[in-house]
C-alpha cells in the first residue's frame, strides 16, 4: 500500500494549523494511469460521486424518454443538492410524472443543507420532507425507473430489489469491479455503496467522460447526463457550491462531483480523462482544493474560480483574513512540468 | 518531530472509511509527562480551548466581584456556546452590568451554531447579532474587565490593547511559553491566538485543575471558574454538545473544552492532571472520541456517555446504523495496563 500524500493544508498566522492527506488517481478511458499519488488501490466507498453512473439505467432502460424527463431532472438525478426550492420542485415534478409524491422516497428526511432555505422552510411553518434530502433527485430517478419499467418501487433501496440490482450491475460494468455483498456498505441515503479502488473510480469517469469502454446505449446515456449537468449546474449542487460554480465557469469542459467523506470525481471529456480523489480524513474542503488544482493541470484551465479553490482565504467573523486553505505545493500546477496528457 | 498517531477512525460496512491522526499530551501540574503520543512539541494554536485561562483576569483584577457576575456568566466567559436563547441572555446581562450592549462586542456576528435556534430567530424576523457569536461570553468578559478596571473597551481585540496584553501575559504565565508577535495568529473571533506546544497546553490545564504553579490569586480564580463551569455546563457549550453532556455526567471530576481545528483540553482536578489533544486535520469528532477515552483512562471513569463518544454509531437518515466513529484501539482504555497516574 503506497503512502498517502499531503493534499492540502490550512494556515493561520505564520503556521500551518491543519494538514490533510489522501490519494489521487488520473486515468484515461483505456485504463492507462496518467497520474497517481497515494494509495489508489485499497477499496474506498465512492459515496455520492457515482450518482452519474447510478443514473445511467434511467436512460438506457428508456424511462427518461418514456416520462419525457427534462434536462433539469436528469441533472438532479446526478446531484447532491442543497435542498433549495428549485431542487425540491424538480424532484416533486419527477415523482409526479409517475403518479407518486415524496412519500415514495426511502432516503429519509433532513433539513436543507442550505441554511437559508432551512430557515425559510421553518418560517413557513413547515418541516423538511424526503424532497429536501440532498439525494432526493437520485431517489426520484430510482422511483421513475421502477414505475416506467413496470416494477413496484417499494423497498427500492434494498440490495435485493431489481432496481438496486440493476444499479449494482451497471456500476460493476462501468468501474470494472465486482459489486457484491463483500464490498457493500450502506450510504447515508440508505442505498448500498460499494467499495472500489480509487483507480477504478477514475477509470469509470474517464469512460463516462468519453463513452469509450461503454456499450452504445450507455455511451449515449452518459452523453445526455453530461449535457444535462453542464446545462444545469445549479441542479447538481446549489448556491455557492463547488460543483455548481466550477461547472458554471468551465462548462462544457469539466463535470465534477462531490461525495461524502472527502471523495471527489472529475470527468474531462475533451482530454478523455477521469479523476478520482480521496482525502483520507474525509475533508470536503481538502478534496475541493485538490480538484481545482487537478482541473487546472489536466485540462490546462486558467480560471479565477480554480485559483480561488486552490488557495482560499480564511476569514474571521469580522471579515479579516486570518489564514488560508490551500492545496499542497506539490500538487499545485506550477510545480508540474508541461502537461503531457492527451 | 515525533510521528503523529492514529486517533480515531470511521467505519462503514466492513471497511474503515476515514482515519484521523494527531497528538496527545497528559501532564501533571509539576510538568511531568504522564503520557504522550505524537508530536507534542511543535507549536499549535490552542484556539478556544484556553478560554478558561483567558477568563482568569476577570477574577484576579476584581471585575467579577465588582460587577457581582453570577456563576452562569463566569461559565459563559469560558464557553464556545451554540447561540441558544439562554446563552445570549447571559451575554446581554454581562454587558448590561457595565452599561453596554451587543454593539460593544468586536467578535462579529453569525447565525447560531444551534440550527434550531437559528430557525427560531429567523421566524421571529430577526438577524443574528454579536450575542449569537459562539465567543460572545468571552468577549463580554473582556468588555466587563475593561469597564470595571476603568479602561476604554474600544478595540479590545487588538494585540496592543491593555486588555489583550493582560490576557497575553496571563497565558504566557500559565502555559510557561512566551506570547509574542512571533507566535501570534488571529482567532475566528478576531482576538489573538498564540501558538504553543501541546505539552505546554496540557501543563496549563494541570495548573488550572489544581492551582499548583499559579499565583494565589490565579489559583483562587481558577477554582471559581472550575466551580462555575461544573455548576453550569449548559453555559459552556449547549444542547447535545460534548462539553455540556460530559460535564453534566461527570461533574465535579472533569472540566473539558473544545477548540476549533481539532484541539481539546481536559482538566482532572482530583488526579491533578491536564490533557491536551490536537487532531492534525482539525476533526472535532476525532478529538471528542480521544477525549472520552482519555477521561475514562486517566480519571478511571466508567460512564455510558464516555462509551458513547468512544464508539459512536453512524446512522443514515432513516436511522439505521451504517458504521461507527471510534477511538483508535491503541488509545481505548482496555488496551492500557492498570492506570498509574497519581
XYZ file of C-alpha atoms in Angstrom:
684
model
C 0.000 0.000 0.000
C 1.519 3.292 -1.134
C 1.795 6.031 1.470
C -0.798 8.775 1.152
C 0.411 12.227 0.160
C -0.217 15.705 1.538
C -3.266 17.051 -0.295
C -3.990 20.361 1.394
C -3.245 22.442 4.456
C -4.790 25.267 6.460
C -2.589 28.124 7.641
C -3.104 30.738 10.351
C -0.620 33.487 11.103
C 2.807 32.104 10.209
C 1.987 28.469 10.896
C 0.333 25.512 9.229
C -2.606 24.740 11.509
C -4.039 21.588 9.931
C -2.952 19.061 7.313
C -4.919 16.730 5.058
C -3.564 13.560 3.411
C -5.008 11.273 0.783
C -4.773 9.834 -2.712
C -5.336 10.839 -6.342
C -5.875 8.806 -9.498
C -5.959 10.211 -13.044
C -6.755 7.606 -15.691
C -7.677 7.599 -19.381
C -10.581 5.611 -20.821
C -8.271 2.744 -21.772
C -7.218 2.355 -18.162
C -3.807 3.951 -18.546
C -2.690 5.775 -15.418
C -1.741 9.340 -16.262
C -1.004 10.355 -12.677
C -1.261 8.676 -9.303
C -0.356 9.741 -5.787
C -1.014 7.955 -2.516
C -2.880 4.703 -2.060
C -5.117 4.271 -5.128
C -5.589 0.509 -4.798
C -7.279 -0.065 -1.421
C -11.075 -0.030 -1.927
C -12.891 3.126 -0.813
C -16.587 3.932 -0.784
C -17.278 6.322 -3.678
C -20.406 7.631 -1.944
C -22.253 10.307 -3.928
C -19.548 10.696 -6.575
C -21.110 7.892 -8.643
C -24.593 9.360 -8.987
C -23.977 9.987 -12.709
C -23.263 6.266 -13.095
C -26.256 5.279 -10.989
C -28.415 7.402 -13.309
C -27.339 5.592 -16.492
C -30.151 2.973 -16.328
C -32.738 5.773 -16.139
C -31.763 6.438 -19.767
C -30.637 3.024 -21.029
C -33.904 1.437 -19.864
C -35.972 4.051 -21.683
C -37.547 5.549 -18.573
C -36.324 9.109 -19.157
C -37.759 9.174 -22.673
C -40.995 7.485 -21.682
C -41.525 10.108 -18.961
C -40.109 12.981 -21.053
C -37.802 13.924 -18.181
C -36.298 17.352 -18.859
C -32.585 18.011 -18.545
C -33.134 19.661 -15.145
C -34.449 16.337 -13.861
C -31.532 14.371 -15.337
C -29.112 16.792 -13.682
C -30.942 16.472 -10.355
C -30.743 12.668 -10.605
C -26.931 13.117 -10.545
C -26.994 15.686 -7.731
C -26.127 16.164 -4.097
C -28.261 19.257 -3.797
C -28.686 21.823 -1.063
C -32.452 21.439 -0.666
C -33.246 24.807 -2.213
C -36.743 25.390 -3.595
C -35.660 24.838 -7.215
C -34.257 21.437 -6.265
C -37.273 20.183 -4.370
C -39.614 21.413 -7.122
C -37.829 19.331 -9.760
C -37.779 16.256 -7.506
C -41.512 16.621 -6.902
C -42.101 17.015 -10.636
C -40.175 13.800 -11.362
C -42.317 11.879 -8.894
C -45.495 13.454 -10.256
C -44.709 12.026 -13.700
C -45.208 8.518 -12.283
C -48.159 9.435 -10.071
C -46.070 9.494 -6.909
C -45.111 12.037 -4.285
C -42.415 12.469 -1.645
C -43.763 9.552 0.379
C -42.385 7.194 -2.292
C -38.812 8.255 -1.475
C -36.996 5.996 1.006
C -33.976 8.238 1.602
C -35.146 9.807 4.858
C -35.747 13.497 5.535
C -33.383 16.178 6.812
C -33.307 19.964 6.963
C -31.953 21.528 3.762
C -28.156 21.708 3.663
C -28.650 25.321 2.566
C -29.260 27.045 5.898
C -31.164 29.949 4.323
C -33.626 27.518 2.742
C -33.992 25.746 6.082
C -34.856 28.981 7.854
C -37.349 29.903 5.122
C -38.967 26.481 5.450
C -39.275 26.892 9.215
C -40.711 30.390 8.858
C -43.361 28.975 6.522
C -44.330 26.645 9.359
C -43.109 23.581 7.508
C -40.889 20.619 8.321
C -38.460 19.076 5.832
C -39.579 16.059 3.824
C -37.668 13.498 1.795
C -37.672 16.057 -1.037
C -35.159 18.135 0.957
C -32.782 15.189 1.364
C -29.683 16.041 -0.683
C -30.152 12.745 -2.570
C -33.841 13.214 -3.440
C -33.125 13.630 -7.163
C -31.259 10.329 -7.346
C -34.025 8.602 -5.413
C -36.746 10.180 -7.558
C -34.818 8.761 -10.514
C -34.956 5.281 -8.988
C -38.719 5.586 -8.466
C -39.151 6.844 -12.038
C -37.046 3.947 -13.347
C -39.109 1.423 -11.413
C -42.502 2.791 -12.412
C -41.602 3.393 -16.068
C -40.369 -0.193 -16.417
C -43.382 -1.785 -14.757
C -41.813 -2.553 -11.388
C -43.109 -1.844 -7.903
C -40.805 0.801 -6.443
C -41.465 -0.255 -2.840
C -38.237 -1.113 -0.974
C -36.208 0.068 -3.973
C -33.329 0.882 -1.572
C -32.753 -2.774 -0.706
C -29.802 -4.565 -2.332
C -32.178 -7.356 -3.410
C -34.645 -5.067 -5.235
C -34.430 -5.345 -9.041
C -33.731 -1.614 -9.331
C -30.778 -1.766 -6.959
C -29.527 -4.932 -8.656
C -29.623 -3.106 -11.974
C -27.658 -0.230 -10.410
C -25.084 -2.625 -8.944
C -24.692 -4.367 -12.302
C -24.201 -1.046 -14.079
C -21.639 0.167 -11.527
C -19.736 -3.116 -11.808
C -19.688 -2.831 -15.616
C -18.528 0.766 -15.735
C -15.940 0.560 -12.948
C -14.773 -2.939 -13.845
C -15.024 -4.044 -10.206
C -17.497 -6.676 -8.905
C -20.248 -5.172 -6.733
C -21.155 -7.898 -4.261
C -22.183 -8.336 -0.636
C -18.482 -8.493 0.254
C -17.674 -4.886 -0.672
C -21.040 -3.351 0.184
C -21.725 -0.681 2.781
C -24.818 1.471 3.238
C -24.807 5.099 2.184
C -26.293 7.986 4.173
C -29.404 7.899 1.960
C -29.940 4.187 2.710
C -28.954 2.633 -0.630
C -25.858 0.444 -0.977
C -22.425 1.925 -1.660
C -19.792 -0.496 -2.934
C -16.124 -0.034 -2.121
C -13.779 0.048 -5.118
C -10.172 1.147 -5.705
C -9.702 4.841 -6.422
C -8.140 3.929 -9.774
C -11.327 2.074 -10.787
C -13.384 5.119 -9.839
C -11.172 7.300 -12.031
C -11.484 4.815 -14.913
C -15.276 4.894 -14.634
C -15.246 8.674 -15.029
C -12.871 8.529 -17.988
C -15.429 6.190 -19.568
C -18.285 8.469 -18.518
C -16.390 11.429 -19.994
C -15.871 9.792 -23.373
C -18.178 6.828 -23.864
C -15.116 4.668 -24.586
C -15.445 1.287 -22.909
C -19.219 1.647 -22.529
C -21.970 -0.018 -24.540
C -23.515 2.160 -27.250
C -26.599 2.697 -25.083
C -24.505 3.590 -22.046
C -22.327 5.922 -24.079
C -25.406 7.740 -25.340
C -26.816 7.889 -21.815
C -23.516 9.262 -20.483
C -23.545 11.958 -23.153
C -27.074 13.003 -22.195
C -26.210 13.101 -18.484
C -23.088 15.166 -19.182
C -25.121 17.558 -21.309
C -27.847 17.860 -18.669
C -25.403 18.628 -15.844
C -23.415 21.096 -17.913
C -26.624 22.887 -18.923
C -27.972 22.951 -15.344
C -25.063 23.006 -12.892
C -27.264 24.634 -10.256
C -29.290 21.418 -10.121
C -26.166 19.356 -9.321
C -25.380 21.132 -6.043
C -26.672 24.663 -5.338
C -25.839 28.185 -4.290
C -22.107 28.717 -3.790
C -21.253 25.031 -4.034
C -18.044 23.857 -5.764
C -19.718 21.632 -8.356
C -22.179 24.335 -9.343
C -19.784 27.274 -9.570
C -16.971 25.296 -11.234
C -19.285 23.844 -13.894
C -20.907 27.252 -14.413
C -17.434 28.641 -15.092
C -15.970 25.785 -17.129
C -18.866 24.108 -18.986
C -18.718 22.177 -21.260
C -15.154 21.116 -20.468
C -15.489 19.788 -16.891
C -18.013 17.680 -14.982
C -17.303 17.470 -11.238
C -18.991 15.731 -8.339
C -18.534 15.631 -4.588
C -19.052 12.643 -2.326
C -19.198 12.373 1.446
C -16.022 11.711 3.457
C -13.661 13.555 1.148
C -14.270 11.769 -2.162
C -14.414 13.634 -5.498
C -14.605 12.710 -9.147
C -13.946 14.753 -12.291
C -14.698 13.949 -15.919
C -12.691 15.790 -18.597
C -14.398 14.931 -21.916
C -12.024 16.861 -24.181
C -8.949 15.278 -22.612
C -10.504 11.844 -22.268
C -9.595 11.651 -18.586
C -11.255 10.619 -15.367
C -10.012 11.786 -11.971
C -10.792 10.451 -8.501
C -9.701 11.938 -5.169
C -9.980 10.601 -1.620
C -8.993 12.723 1.345
C -8.326 10.052 3.943
C -9.804 12.019 6.851
C -12.984 12.861 4.966
C -12.363 16.580 4.454
C -14.629 18.083 1.808
C -12.540 21.264 1.613
C -9.295 19.390 1.007
C -10.874 17.418 -1.834
C -12.113 20.690 -3.355
C -8.661 22.290 -3.245
C -7.094 19.267 -4.934
C -9.876 19.019 -7.518
C -9.296 22.631 -8.533
C -5.571 22.014 -8.938
C -6.097 18.852 -10.991
C -8.635 20.523 -13.276
C -6.183 23.381 -13.812
C -3.376 20.991 -14.603
C -5.013 18.270 -16.641
C -7.438 20.462 -18.553
C -4.990 23.375 -18.878
C -7.556 25.681 -17.316
C -6.630 29.119 -16.059
C -9.807 30.417 -14.410
C -10.088 32.539 -11.249
C -12.567 30.109 -9.680
C -9.905 27.388 -9.718
C -7.336 29.775 -8.232
C -9.899 30.577 -5.533
C -10.339 26.949 -4.511
C -6.615 26.207 -4.731
C -5.843 28.961 -2.250
C -8.866 30.167 -0.333
C -8.644 32.957 2.212
C -9.825 32.031 5.687
C -11.619 34.942 7.323
C -12.787 35.604 10.843
C -16.349 36.694 11.593
C -15.350 40.315 11.066
C -14.242 39.528 7.527
C -10.492 39.903 8.134
C -8.157 37.383 6.526
C -6.520 35.196 9.202
C -5.024 32.419 7.085
C -5.631 30.329 4.013
C -6.750 26.873 2.971
C -4.530 25.747 0.114
C -3.636 22.771 -1.997
C -0.277 21.201 -1.210
C 2.522 22.913 -3.136
C 3.474 19.507 -4.559
C 0.120 19.354 -6.336
C -0.197 22.962 -7.464
C 0.014 23.179 -11.262
C 3.033 25.484 -11.251
C 5.009 22.683 -9.657
C 4.485 20.398 -12.635
C 6.445 20.265 -15.863
C 4.465 20.884 -19.034
C 1.295 18.839 -19.084
C 1.629 15.687 -21.175
C -1.892 14.280 -21.025
C -3.695 13.531 -24.281
C 9.382 15.756 15.469
C 7.619 12.599 16.637
C 5.251 10.968 14.161
C 1.571 11.578 14.877
C -0.523 8.598 15.921
C -3.886 7.262 14.800
C -6.510 8.945 16.997
C -9.815 7.784 15.561
C -11.431 6.179 12.561
C -14.827 5.990 10.873
C -16.102 2.655 9.625
C -18.826 1.761 7.127
C -19.824 -1.783 6.294
C -16.706 -3.907 6.758
C -14.208 -1.171 5.965
C -12.506 1.765 7.625
C -13.706 4.738 5.607
C -11.713 7.606 7.145
C -8.753 7.965 9.511
C -7.669 10.764 11.828
C -4.129 11.315 13.161
C -2.763 13.647 15.793
C -1.096 14.062 19.159
C -1.887 13.793 22.873
C -0.183 15.203 25.960
C -1.046 14.297 29.564
C 0.938 16.270 32.133
C 0.799 16.849 35.876
C 0.997 20.291 37.479
C 4.734 19.918 38.061
C 5.272 19.445 34.343
C 5.873 15.701 34.480
C 4.657 13.926 31.357
C 2.307 11.118 32.290
C 1.512 10.118 28.722
C 2.421 11.450 25.301
C 1.703 10.301 21.772
C 2.509 12.019 18.505
C 4.129 15.400 18.060
C 3.563 17.330 21.299
C 6.403 19.833 20.825
C 5.614 21.721 17.605
C 3.547 24.811 18.481
C -0.182 24.636 17.717
C -2.885 27.261 18.087
C -4.966 26.345 21.161
C -7.929 28.310 19.814
C -10.980 28.241 22.112
C -9.562 25.644 24.494
C -7.880 28.384 26.556
C -10.979 30.447 27.317
C -10.799 29.390 30.974
C -7.278 30.841 31.106
C -8.308 33.997 29.243
C -11.033 34.478 31.866
C -8.623 34.430 34.828
C -8.015 38.225 34.793
C -11.765 38.816 35.024
C -11.435 37.464 38.570
C -7.865 38.348 39.520
C -8.464 42.006 38.592
C -11.576 42.154 40.736
C -14.001 42.811 37.900
C -16.216 39.791 38.535
C -16.720 40.759 42.193
C -17.202 44.441 41.425
C -19.935 43.553 38.907
C -21.338 40.678 41.003
C -21.122 38.397 37.981
C -23.087 35.215 38.677
C -21.628 31.762 38.042
C -23.613 31.498 34.802
C -21.704 34.497 33.482
C -18.342 33.103 34.575
C -19.174 29.829 32.819
C -20.234 31.688 29.679
C -16.945 33.627 29.692
C -15.234 30.226 29.291
C -17.689 28.988 26.648
C -17.962 28.195 22.965
C -21.726 28.267 23.036
C -24.355 27.324 20.498
C -26.151 30.672 20.455
C -29.232 29.377 22.241
C -31.504 31.896 23.976
C -30.083 31.134 27.443
C -26.582 31.893 26.177
C -27.385 35.192 24.526
C -29.414 36.305 27.556
C -26.449 35.842 29.893
C -24.086 37.622 27.487
C -26.503 40.551 27.256
C -26.784 40.626 31.051
C -22.997 40.776 31.423
C -22.819 43.746 29.082
C -25.733 45.440 30.813
C -23.785 45.408 34.093
C -21.293 47.848 32.549
C -23.896 49.886 30.689
C -23.102 48.291 27.351
C -24.953 46.209 24.777
C -24.083 43.870 21.923
C -22.604 46.724 19.881
C -19.629 46.755 22.268
C -18.617 43.244 21.167
C -15.991 43.133 18.410
C -16.249 39.410 17.648
C -18.525 39.674 14.603
C -21.973 38.141 14.183
C -23.015 34.762 12.816
C -26.134 32.611 12.858
C -26.377 30.462 15.999
C -24.448 27.195 15.742
C -27.608 25.553 17.072
C -29.706 25.246 13.904
C -32.981 25.155 15.822
C -32.163 28.448 17.497
C -31.236 29.912 14.121
C -34.570 28.933 12.626
C -36.428 30.350 15.630
C -34.509 33.603 15.268
C -35.397 33.833 11.594
C -39.041 33.054 12.261
C -39.091 35.923 14.768
C -37.977 38.162 11.920
C -34.581 38.761 13.482
C -30.992 38.608 12.300
C -28.127 37.322 14.446
C -26.034 39.821 16.388
C -22.659 39.556 18.079
C -24.508 37.987 21.030
C -25.046 34.859 18.907
C -21.337 34.548 18.139
C -20.140 31.398 19.909
C -17.475 33.511 21.654
C -19.806 36.265 22.903
C -19.398 35.243 26.543
C -15.620 35.529 26.372
C -15.887 38.882 24.634
C -18.476 40.144 27.114
C -15.952 39.175 29.790
C -13.290 41.303 28.106
C -15.660 44.289 27.970
C -16.590 43.758 31.629
C -12.899 43.560 32.559
C -12.126 46.782 30.705
C -15.028 48.776 32.105
C -14.675 47.509 35.684
C -10.991 48.442 35.711
C -11.507 51.899 34.267
C -10.325 51.214 30.742
C -11.951 52.088 27.437
C -13.027 48.766 25.905
C -12.882 50.089 22.348
C -10.583 47.998 20.122
C -10.143 45.497 22.953
C -9.488 42.784 20.341
C -6.213 44.384 19.212
C -2.948 42.844 20.451
C -1.849 46.307 21.598
C -4.920 46.985 23.778
C -4.193 46.778 27.519
C -6.865 44.098 27.948
C -5.354 41.867 25.294
C -1.884 42.495 26.688
C -3.121 41.389 30.098
C -4.576 38.245 28.511
C -1.326 37.520 26.684
C 0.663 37.976 29.865
C -1.635 35.635 31.775
C -1.484 32.966 29.050
C 2.311 33.208 28.979
C 2.471 32.814 32.755
C 0.134 29.847 32.962
C 1.449 27.946 29.938
C 5.084 28.881 30.530
C 5.523 29.897 26.874
C 6.215 33.476 25.685
C 3.250 35.040 23.884
C 4.753 37.443 21.371
C 4.197 38.710 17.831
C 6.269 35.771 16.575
C 3.815 33.059 17.632
C 0.609 35.041 17.202
C -2.236 34.257 14.816
C -5.763 35.657 14.760
C -8.662 33.570 16.012
C -12.067 33.296 14.348
C -13.484 35.797 16.824
C -10.784 38.369 15.938
C -8.606 38.237 19.076
C -5.061 36.862 19.002
C -4.342 33.153 19.426
C -0.759 32.265 20.313
C 0.802 29.003 19.160
C 2.316 26.859 21.916
C 3.433 23.225 22.202
C 0.703 20.745 23.064
C 2.644 19.771 26.192
C 2.526 23.396 27.414
C -1.224 23.467 26.833
C -1.609 20.315 28.905
C 0.565 21.793 31.660
C -1.613 24.908 31.766
C -4.686 22.766 32.353
C -2.963 20.726 35.052
C -2.282 24.059 36.739
C -5.862 25.217 36.105
C -7.126 21.911 37.544
C -5.135 22.216 40.761
C -3.900 25.758 41.316
C -0.365 24.375 41.616
C 2.099 26.629 39.799
C -0.318 29.573 39.812
C -0.258 32.665 41.995
C -2.644 32.598 44.948
C -4.999 34.967 43.128
C -4.882 32.899 39.957
C -5.408 29.681 41.897
C -8.484 31.172 43.539
C -9.746 32.435 40.180
C -9.192 29.014 38.616
C -11.188 27.407 41.402
C -14.093 29.786 40.855
C -14.051 29.219 37.097
C -13.983 25.450 37.598
C -16.878 25.686 40.037
C -18.879 27.916 37.700
C -18.456 25.619 34.693
C -19.216 22.488 36.684
C -22.356 24.096 38.092
C -23.489 25.371 34.672
C -22.187 23.046 31.966
C -25.004 24.117 29.643
C -23.464 27.590 29.529
C -20.115 26.177 28.333
C -21.491 24.708 25.082
C -25.191 23.855 24.704
C -27.761 21.262 23.770
C -26.214 17.901 22.956
C -22.646 19.214 22.906
C -19.736 17.131 24.238
C -18.562 19.620 26.867
C -22.060 20.106 28.228
C -23.141 16.480 28.378
C -19.805 15.153 29.648
C -19.612 17.737 32.441
C -23.282 17.160 33.294
C -22.456 13.480 33.707
C -19.084 13.741 35.431
C -19.090 16.972 37.463
C -17.182 17.802 39.601
C -14.428 15.483 38.426
C -13.861 16.687 34.841
C -13.680 20.054 33.060
C -13.486 19.778 29.267
C -13.271 22.297 26.456
C -13.305 22.159 22.677
C -11.328 24.352 20.327
C -11.548 24.838 16.585
C -9.450 22.687 14.229
C -9.453 19.580 16.395
C -7.979 20.898 19.649
C -9.286 19.809 23.072
C -8.264 20.290 26.677
C -9.287 18.447 29.828
C -8.678 19.323 33.475
C -8.842 16.490 36.026
C -8.736 18.205 39.454
C -8.804 15.045 41.569
C -5.955 13.464 39.612
C -4.003 16.680 39.258
C -3.702 16.227 35.504
C -4.084 18.352 32.402
C -4.699 16.840 28.981
C -4.361 18.416 25.535
C -5.316 16.856 22.201
C -4.718 18.025 18.629
C -6.227 16.183 15.698
C -3.885 17.258 12.912
C -6.624 17.535 10.277
C -8.894 19.612 12.500
C -11.589 16.989 13.149
C -13.815 17.903 16.082
C -15.286 14.394 16.237
C -11.885 12.706 16.432
C -10.842 14.961 19.299
C -14.095 14.094 21.109
C -13.531 10.345 20.739
C -9.996 10.643 22.103
C -11.065 12.951 24.930
C -13.644 10.416 26.074
C -11.034 7.635 26.083
C -8.504 9.722 27.998
C -11.068 10.785 30.611
C -12.031 7.140 31.055
C -8.419 6.081 31.425
C -6.874 8.847 33.469
C -9.839 9.555 35.725
C -10.887 5.893 35.958
C -14.357 6.822 34.775
C -16.824 4.199 33.636
C -19.807 6.204 32.374
C -22.041 5.421 29.374
C -21.537 8.908 27.925
C -17.817 8.212 27.546
C -18.518 4.840 25.962
C -20.871 6.646 23.572
C -18.196 9.085 22.417
C -15.510 6.407 22.226
C -17.617 4.352 19.829
C -20.472 6.279 18.284
C -22.909 4.690 15.888
C -23.149 6.367 12.496
C -26.714 6.312 11.206
C -28.249 7.111 7.846
C -31.207 9.496 7.506
C -33.601 6.629 8.115
C -31.992 5.940 11.486
C -30.288 2.670 10.533
C -26.753 2.059 11.777
C -24.299 2.047 8.836
C -20.960 2.267 10.650
C -19.243 3.746 13.653
C -16.892 6.543 14.625
C -14.452 5.173 17.185
C -11.280 5.984 19.032
C -8.200 4.119 17.835
C -7.905 0.745 19.558
C -4.413 1.782 20.700
C -5.949 4.544 22.781
C -9.013 2.743 24.115
C -8.710 2.270 27.890
C -8.946 -1.521 27.709
C -5.690 -1.504 25.768
C -3.818 0.062 28.649
C -2.286 -1.690 31.629
C -3.564 -0.562 35.003
C -3.603 3.177 35.268
C -0.527 4.512 37.027
C -1.318 8.217 37.280
C -1.177 9.902 40.668
